[in-house]
XYZ file of N, CA and C in Angstrom:
537
model
N 0.862 -1.048 -0.082
C 0.000 0.064 0.040
C 0.933 1.236 0.041
N 0.651 2.252 -0.883
C 1.389 3.424 -0.947
C 0.577 4.511 -0.924
N 0.826 5.689 -0.433
C 0.029 6.876 -0.409
C 0.763 7.929 0.405
N -0.028 9.003 0.471
C 0.446 10.279 1.338
C -0.192 10.635 2.471
N 0.161 11.023 3.463
C -0.669 11.502 4.617
C -1.056 12.894 4.171
N -2.259 13.346 4.496
C -2.747 14.647 4.492
C -3.329 15.156 5.643
N -2.930 16.356 6.006
C -3.493 16.769 7.240
C -4.973 16.797 7.171
N -5.351 16.720 8.518
C -6.937 16.734 8.639
C -7.661 18.015 8.190
N -8.482 18.189 7.852
C -9.442 19.516 7.630
C -9.662 20.270 8.790
N -9.452 21.570 8.836
C -9.572 22.416 10.070
C -10.939 22.036 10.703
N -11.093 22.255 11.976
C -12.367 22.076 12.637
C -13.652 22.982 12.169
N -13.096 24.161 11.648
C -14.227 25.051 11.250
C -14.921 24.420 9.904
N -14.266 23.581 9.305
C -14.837 22.956 8.096
C -15.690 21.866 8.401
N -15.602 21.299 9.732
C -16.490 20.192 9.978
C -17.941 20.563 10.311
N -18.984 20.060 9.988
C -20.273 20.195 10.153
C -20.972 19.045 10.678
N -21.826 19.206 11.862
C -22.479 18.230 12.380
C -23.977 18.595 12.426
N -24.899 17.634 12.127
C -26.225 17.991 12.347
C -26.754 17.297 13.610
N -27.584 17.953 14.457
C -27.891 17.341 15.496
C -29.338 16.597 15.164
N -29.571 15.395 15.697
C -30.816 14.813 15.688
C -31.696 15.221 16.602
N -32.912 15.569 16.226
C -33.950 16.025 17.187
C -35.188 15.380 17.045
N -36.005 15.298 18.057
C -37.153 14.517 18.121
C -38.294 15.550 17.944
N -39.155 15.299 16.931
C -40.352 16.321 16.666
C -41.413 15.968 17.710
N -42.462 16.655 17.569
C -43.580 16.347 18.487
C -44.339 15.022 18.335
N -44.164 14.426 17.246
C -44.853 13.079 17.117
C -43.809 11.911 17.460
N -42.605 12.284 17.651
C -41.632 11.444 18.174
C -40.723 10.851 17.126
N -40.765 11.484 16.059
C -39.847 11.031 14.922
C -38.450 11.754 14.876
N -37.601 11.063 14.612
C -36.191 11.675 14.586
C -36.029 12.227 13.322
N -35.476 13.731 13.481
C -35.222 14.415 12.327
C -33.869 15.151 12.534
N -33.456 15.591 11.358
C -32.282 16.400 11.494
C -32.408 17.924 11.843
N -31.589 18.454 12.768
C -31.771 19.819 13.042
C -31.758 20.663 11.867
N -32.371 21.765 11.998
C -32.456 22.690 10.652
C -31.135 23.337 10.529
N -30.357 23.655 11.487
C -29.053 24.438 11.442
C -27.794 23.305 11.772
N -26.964 23.202 10.988
C -25.803 22.600 11.297
C -25.107 23.135 12.349
N -24.331 22.338 13.312
C -23.406 22.889 14.264
C -22.002 23.032 13.547
N -21.304 24.126 13.541
C -20.094 24.034 13.001
C -19.003 24.314 14.028
N -17.942 23.283 14.020
C -17.031 23.413 15.172
C -16.139 24.232 14.583
N -15.525 25.239 15.421
C -14.620 26.262 15.288
C -13.662 26.652 16.255
N -12.953 27.557 16.349
C -12.237 27.750 17.626
C -13.084 28.352 18.618
N -12.687 27.811 19.762
C -13.256 28.398 20.954
C -12.469 29.446 21.413
N -13.116 30.620 21.617
C -12.389 32.011 22.160
C -12.776 32.189 23.414
N -13.297 31.283 24.175
C -13.627 31.587 25.729
C -12.300 31.747 26.469
N -12.364 32.411 27.719
C -11.274 32.765 28.369
C -10.778 31.343 28.800
N -11.429 30.282 29.305
C -10.932 28.963 29.589
C -10.165 28.199 28.555
N -10.638 28.262 27.283
C -9.987 27.913 26.221
C -8.672 28.590 26.053
N -8.582 29.946 25.967
C -7.425 30.614 25.802
C -6.324 30.217 26.742
N -6.769 30.192 28.231
C -5.796 29.946 29.042
C -5.220 28.308 28.948
N -5.980 27.415 28.359
C -5.655 26.055 28.262
C -4.794 26.038 27.129
N -4.745 26.961 26.055
C -3.844 27.106 24.889
C -2.569 27.688 25.467
N -2.588 28.665 26.394
C -1.534 29.276 27.033
C -0.795 28.228 27.726
N -1.608 27.471 28.661
C -0.697 26.426 29.458
C 0.120 25.381 28.426
N -0.696 24.925 27.468
C -0.052 24.071 26.462
C 1.155 24.859 25.662
N 1.018 26.001 25.535
C 2.112 26.837 24.788
C 3.350 26.863 25.685
N 3.001 27.101 27.037
C 4.127 27.271 28.068
C 4.976 25.693 28.093
N 4.055 24.790 28.234
C 4.667 23.426 28.358
C 5.548 23.125 27.074
N 4.883 23.461 25.944
C 5.552 23.262 24.721
C 6.948 24.022 24.455
N 6.779 25.182 24.842
C 8.141 26.003 24.984
C 9.316 25.644 25.732
N 8.846 25.100 27.000
C 9.726 24.510 27.866
C 10.356 23.211 27.287
N 9.594 22.363 26.636
C 9.944 21.088 26.006
C 10.931 21.563 24.689
N 10.863 22.688 24.160
C 11.616 23.132 23.060
C 13.010 23.600 23.530
N 13.045 24.296 24.737
C 14.140 25.103 25.187
C 14.945 24.088 25.976
N 14.478 22.978 26.634
C 15.475 22.149 27.406
C 15.081 20.824 27.227
N 16.014 19.894 27.389
C 15.796 18.356 27.229
C 15.226 17.769 28.431
N 14.748 16.672 28.318
C 13.976 16.057 29.454
C 15.214 15.772 30.579
N 14.911 15.597 31.817
C 13.827 15.974 32.564
C 13.515 17.522 32.998
N 14.718 18.140 32.384
C 14.560 19.802 32.818
C 13.402 20.461 32.303
N 12.995 20.194 31.068
C 11.833 20.719 30.451
C 10.473 20.248 31.309
N 10.377 19.179 31.754
C 9.323 18.768 32.581
C 9.344 19.494 33.882
N 10.625 19.530 34.477
C 10.638 20.154 35.850
C 10.247 21.654 35.533
N 10.716 22.369 34.543
C 10.171 23.799 34.179
C 8.812 23.986 34.133
N 8.058 23.090 33.387
C 6.763 23.181 33.202
C 6.085 23.062 34.566
N 6.414 21.913 35.246
C 5.878 21.758 36.437
C 5.958 23.004 37.501
N 7.341 23.569 37.428
C 7.403 24.852 38.370
C 6.445 26.075 37.845
N 6.337 26.046 36.533
C 5.454 27.357 35.976
C 3.922 27.056 36.171
N 3.478 25.841 35.654
C 2.067 25.557 35.684
C 1.604 24.348 36.344
N 2.549 23.807 37.136
C 2.012 22.650 37.936
C 1.911 21.233 37.101
N 2.486 21.371 35.824
C 2.156 20.043 35.113
C 3.160 19.011 35.541
N 2.736 17.563 35.713
C 3.528 16.516 36.011
C 3.294 15.479 34.971
N 2.550 15.571 34.099
C 2.278 14.688 33.048
C 3.363 14.147 32.309
N 4.337 14.991 31.931
C 5.560 14.575 31.305
C 6.700 14.051 31.997
N 6.462 13.946 33.439
C 7.425 13.222 34.275
C 7.729 11.893 33.784
N 8.784 11.299 33.684
C 9.087 9.816 33.464
C 8.822 9.217 34.905
N 8.768 8.028 34.873
C 8.573 7.113 36.158
C 9.887 7.374 37.010
N 10.939 7.238 36.395
C 12.165 7.380 36.854
C 12.340 8.773 37.574
N 12.092 9.825 36.904
C 12.153 10.971 37.496
C 11.228 11.298 38.799
N 10.039 10.542 38.696
C 9.079 10.870 39.753
C 9.617 10.166 41.036
N 10.142 8.952 40.615
C 10.724 8.150 41.691
C 11.853 8.973 42.392
N 12.757 9.488 41.508
C 13.813 10.222 42.196
C 13.462 11.462 43.084
N 12.436 12.149 42.472
C 11.786 13.216 43.241
C 11.047 12.722 44.593
N 10.396 11.719 44.540
C 10.051 11.168 45.807
C 11.186 10.677 46.721
N 12.091 10.157 46.044
C 13.223 9.492 47.064
C 13.916 10.918 47.701
N 14.181 11.987 47.019
C 14.750 13.208 47.652
C 13.641 14.122 48.242
N 12.372 13.851 48.237
C 11.491 14.606 49.020
C 11.341 15.975 48.300
N 11.273 15.938 46.910
C 11.289 17.375 46.310
C 10.079 17.431 45.460
N 9.015 16.533 45.649
C 7.825 16.722 44.705
C 7.019 17.957 45.119
N 7.354 18.606 46.212
C 6.431 19.671 46.598
C 7.139 20.832 45.696
N 8.091 20.674 45.047
C 8.509 21.906 44.259
C 7.557 22.058 43.055
N 7.115 21.059 42.543
C 6.235 21.223 41.413
C 4.857 21.233 41.739
N 4.331 21.306 43.006
C 3.040 21.192 43.421
C 2.755 22.795 43.273
N 1.778 23.139 42.610
C 1.436 24.669 42.591
C 0.633 24.861 43.844
N 1.053 26.015 44.234
C 0.374 26.446 45.656
C 0.360 27.903 45.857
N 0.300 28.319 47.029
C 0.205 29.609 47.413
C 1.503 30.298 47.184
N 2.474 29.726 47.143
C 3.836 30.386 46.832
C 3.951 30.805 45.186
N 3.284 29.898 44.432
C 3.228 30.328 42.944
C 2.478 31.376 42.765
N 1.161 31.541 43.444
C 0.290 32.720 43.308
C 1.109 33.879 43.878
N 1.537 33.798 44.962
C 2.373 35.044 45.503
C 3.490 35.478 44.637
N 4.167 34.572 43.852
C 5.186 34.927 42.889
C 4.673 35.653 41.695
N 3.544 35.165 41.211
C 2.813 35.841 40.124
C 2.507 37.272 40.518
N 1.801 37.377 41.526
C 1.522 38.722 42.037
C 2.593 39.623 42.330
N 3.745 39.023 42.933
C 4.999 39.906 43.197
C 5.587 40.345 41.782
N 5.623 39.488 40.904
C 6.109 39.793 39.619
C 5.413 40.997 38.839
N 3.870 40.600 38.970
C 2.997 41.856 38.379
C 3.331 43.084 39.023
N 3.465 43.053 40.338
C 3.770 44.341 41.079
C 4.931 44.869 40.654
N 5.982 44.160 40.263
C 7.088 44.746 39.985
C 7.363 45.121 38.681
N 6.793 44.384 37.608
C 6.693 44.714 36.359
C 5.908 45.779 35.836
N 4.725 45.968 36.487
C 3.696 46.739 36.071
C 3.750 47.967 36.863
N 3.920 49.071 36.585
C 3.789 50.281 37.604
C 2.266 50.663 37.632
N 1.605 50.626 38.730
C 0.065 51.087 38.829
C -0.035 52.412 39.234
N -0.795 52.959 38.283
C -1.012 54.310 38.647
C -2.611 54.561 39.332
N -3.499 53.813 38.846
C -4.789 53.808 39.487
C -5.162 52.717 40.492
N -5.747 52.845 41.533
C -6.045 51.831 42.523
C -7.119 50.877 41.849
N -8.151 51.299 41.277
C -9.102 50.600 40.635
C -8.643 49.644 39.678
N -7.730 50.310 38.711
C -7.214 49.307 37.847
C -6.316 48.233 38.395
N -5.519 48.681 39.447
C -4.723 47.584 40.215
C -5.475 46.689 40.732
N -6.435 46.868 41.404
C -7.324 45.915 41.992
C -7.925 44.840 41.024
N -8.631 45.312 39.885
C -9.068 44.500 38.875
C -7.966 43.737 38.123
N -6.887 44.428 37.846
C -5.863 43.630 37.140
C -5.319 42.465 38.012
N -4.993 42.835 39.232
C -4.609 41.619 39.984
C -5.634 40.568 40.259
N -6.919 40.953 40.243
C -7.971 39.995 40.423
C -7.923 39.148 39.342
N -7.830 39.866 38.146
C -7.964 38.876 36.711
C -6.761 38.115 36.741
N -5.461 38.664 36.959
C -4.285 37.783 37.002
C -4.448 36.497 38.004
N -5.035 36.722 39.131
C -5.063 35.504 40.157
C -6.137 34.745 39.725
N -7.213 34.967 39.179
C -8.157 34.211 38.637
C -7.652 33.458 37.478
N -6.937 34.140 36.553
C -6.552 33.583 35.361
C -5.417 32.597 35.710
N -4.698 32.764 36.570
C -3.657 31.670 37.002
C -4.058 30.727 37.642
N -5.020 30.840 38.459
C -5.969 29.548 39.055
C -6.539 28.835 38.016
N -7.046 29.219 36.964
C -7.552 28.501 36.110
C -6.480 27.837 35.204
N -5.459 28.714 34.854
C -4.283 28.043 34.180
C -3.598 26.841 34.813
N -3.411 26.823 36.065
C -2.933 25.891 36.682
C -3.840 24.699 37.077
N -5.097 24.743 36.578
C -6.119 23.625 36.819
C -7.007 23.731 38.172
N -7.090 24.748 38.795
C -8.027 25.068 39.855
C -7.579 23.825 40.834
N -6.512 23.642 41.210
C -6.290 22.783 42.284
C -6.597 23.598 43.569
N -6.964 22.662 44.729
C -7.455 23.171 45.908
C -6.427 24.169 46.547
N -5.083 23.888 46.436
C -4.164 24.712 46.934
C -4.146 26.097 46.331
N -4.281 26.067 45.114
C -4.367 27.305 44.378
C -5.594 28.082 44.525
N -6.816 27.426 44.659
C -7.974 28.296 44.873
C -7.917 28.760 46.369
N -7.391 28.090 47.181
C -7.274 28.565 48.682
C -6.424 29.768 48.649
N -5.174 29.822 47.855
C -4.332 30.797 47.821
C -4.868 32.099 47.247
N -5.499 31.838 46.093
C -6.230 32.865 45.311
C -7.275 33.544 46.152
N -8.126 32.801 46.844
C -9.109 33.469 47.579
C -8.475 34.213 48.731
N -7.425 33.667 49.277
C -6.789 34.526 50.427
C -6.181 35.755 49.759
N -5.656 35.778 48.622
C -5.086 36.876 48.138
C -6.141 37.833 47.744
N -7.296 37.417 47.179
C -8.424 38.357 46.804
C -8.838 39.031 47.961
N -9.007 38.237 49.083
C -9.548 38.926 50.308
C -8.533 39.892 50.763
N -7.399 39.732 50.760
C -6.198 40.696 51.085
C -6.347 42.012 50.295
N -6.648 41.752 48.959
C -6.753 42.916 47.965
C -8.052 43.577 48.370
N -9.186 42.910 48.709
C -10.422 43.668 49.148
C -10.096 44.544 50.414
N -9.413 44.064 51.235
C -9.237 44.603 52.778
C -8.286 45.860 52.358
N -7.494 45.516 51.356
C -6.570 46.683 51.102
C -7.119 47.760 50.529
N -7.992 47.474 49.575
C -8.942 48.425 48.780
C -9.832 49.143 49.728
N -10.300 48.474 50.753
C -11.187 49.189 51.677
C -10.487 49.952 52.782
N -9.231 49.813 52.698
C -8.419 50.564 53.926
C -8.586 49.822 55.183
N -8.770 48.502 55.196
C -8.927 47.848 56.433
C -7.729 46.770 56.502
N -7.167 46.627 57.579
C -6.198 45.552 57.849
C -6.619 44.118 57.645
N -5.850 43.299 56.936
C -6.222 41.824 56.686
C -5.860 41.137 57.855
N -6.674 40.721 58.749
C -6.306 40.026 59.887
C -6.100 38.654 59.623
N -4.989 37.949 59.756
C -4.812 36.515 59.620
C -5.769 35.602 59.909
N -6.268 35.614 61.182
C -7.387 34.559 61.580
C -8.677 34.693 60.999
N -9.053 35.893 60.756
C -10.326 36.307 60.369
C -10.250 35.826 58.696
N -9.160 36.032 58.026
C -8.849 35.722 56.697
C -8.944 34.043 56.631
N -8.171 33.471 57.525
C -8.222 31.954 57.388
C -9.523 31.365 57.604
N -10.468 31.959 58.427
C -11.787 31.405 58.766
C -12.647 31.675 57.541
N -12.668 32.798 56.923
C -13.428 33.136 55.572
C -13.041 32.144 54.239
N -11.568 31.911 54.244
C -11.138 31.154 53.256
C -11.504 29.735 53.447
N -11.594 29.257 54.637
C -12.083 27.870 55.144
C -13.538 27.684 54.728
N -14.273 28.709 54.886
C -15.662 28.632 54.821
C -15.979 28.679 53.217
N -15.238 29.427 52.450
C -15.243 29.324 51.007
C -14.856 27.940 50.529
N -13.910 27.400 51.066
C -13.601 26.070 50.639
C -14.392 25.154 51.009
N -15.125 25.258 51.882
C -16.034 24.193 52.497
C -17.339 24.184 51.633
N -17.485 25.143 50.887
C -18.755 25.295 49.988
C -18.623 24.652 48.812
């Protein structure tokens, strides 16, 4: 058998018709086809960004360094070999690639350092969007959601001119996580 491989058509070119049931109970094709295209939702864009970060790390460094870099940046462990995971467990360093509050704090500190803020309202909403985006980017793990909630509450307290009391903050974050 001989031949050539052709790339698949783009998703935008594929049309699907839904089957619907009319009032009598007969199956019919839906009047309008569903055209699969590019999803421009925020979640989809963040997933593409995560994939791009992991892909860039893979191009820049060999294994296992590229997997470690991706893990440190977005918490990905999918590309770790069994041998590398065993070595990390043996040396008790698996926590380095676990995305946590430290990663959220690092992202915020970088944003504070890189972006000079002129207006308080812009600062509040920009950091809020950054924290939410980072939480989604890293897969909404419990540790990141907990840290993102705490950071957001600190931002709210700061915006209202109130101190962020640690015990009160911990209670509110625990209540949010329990829901």
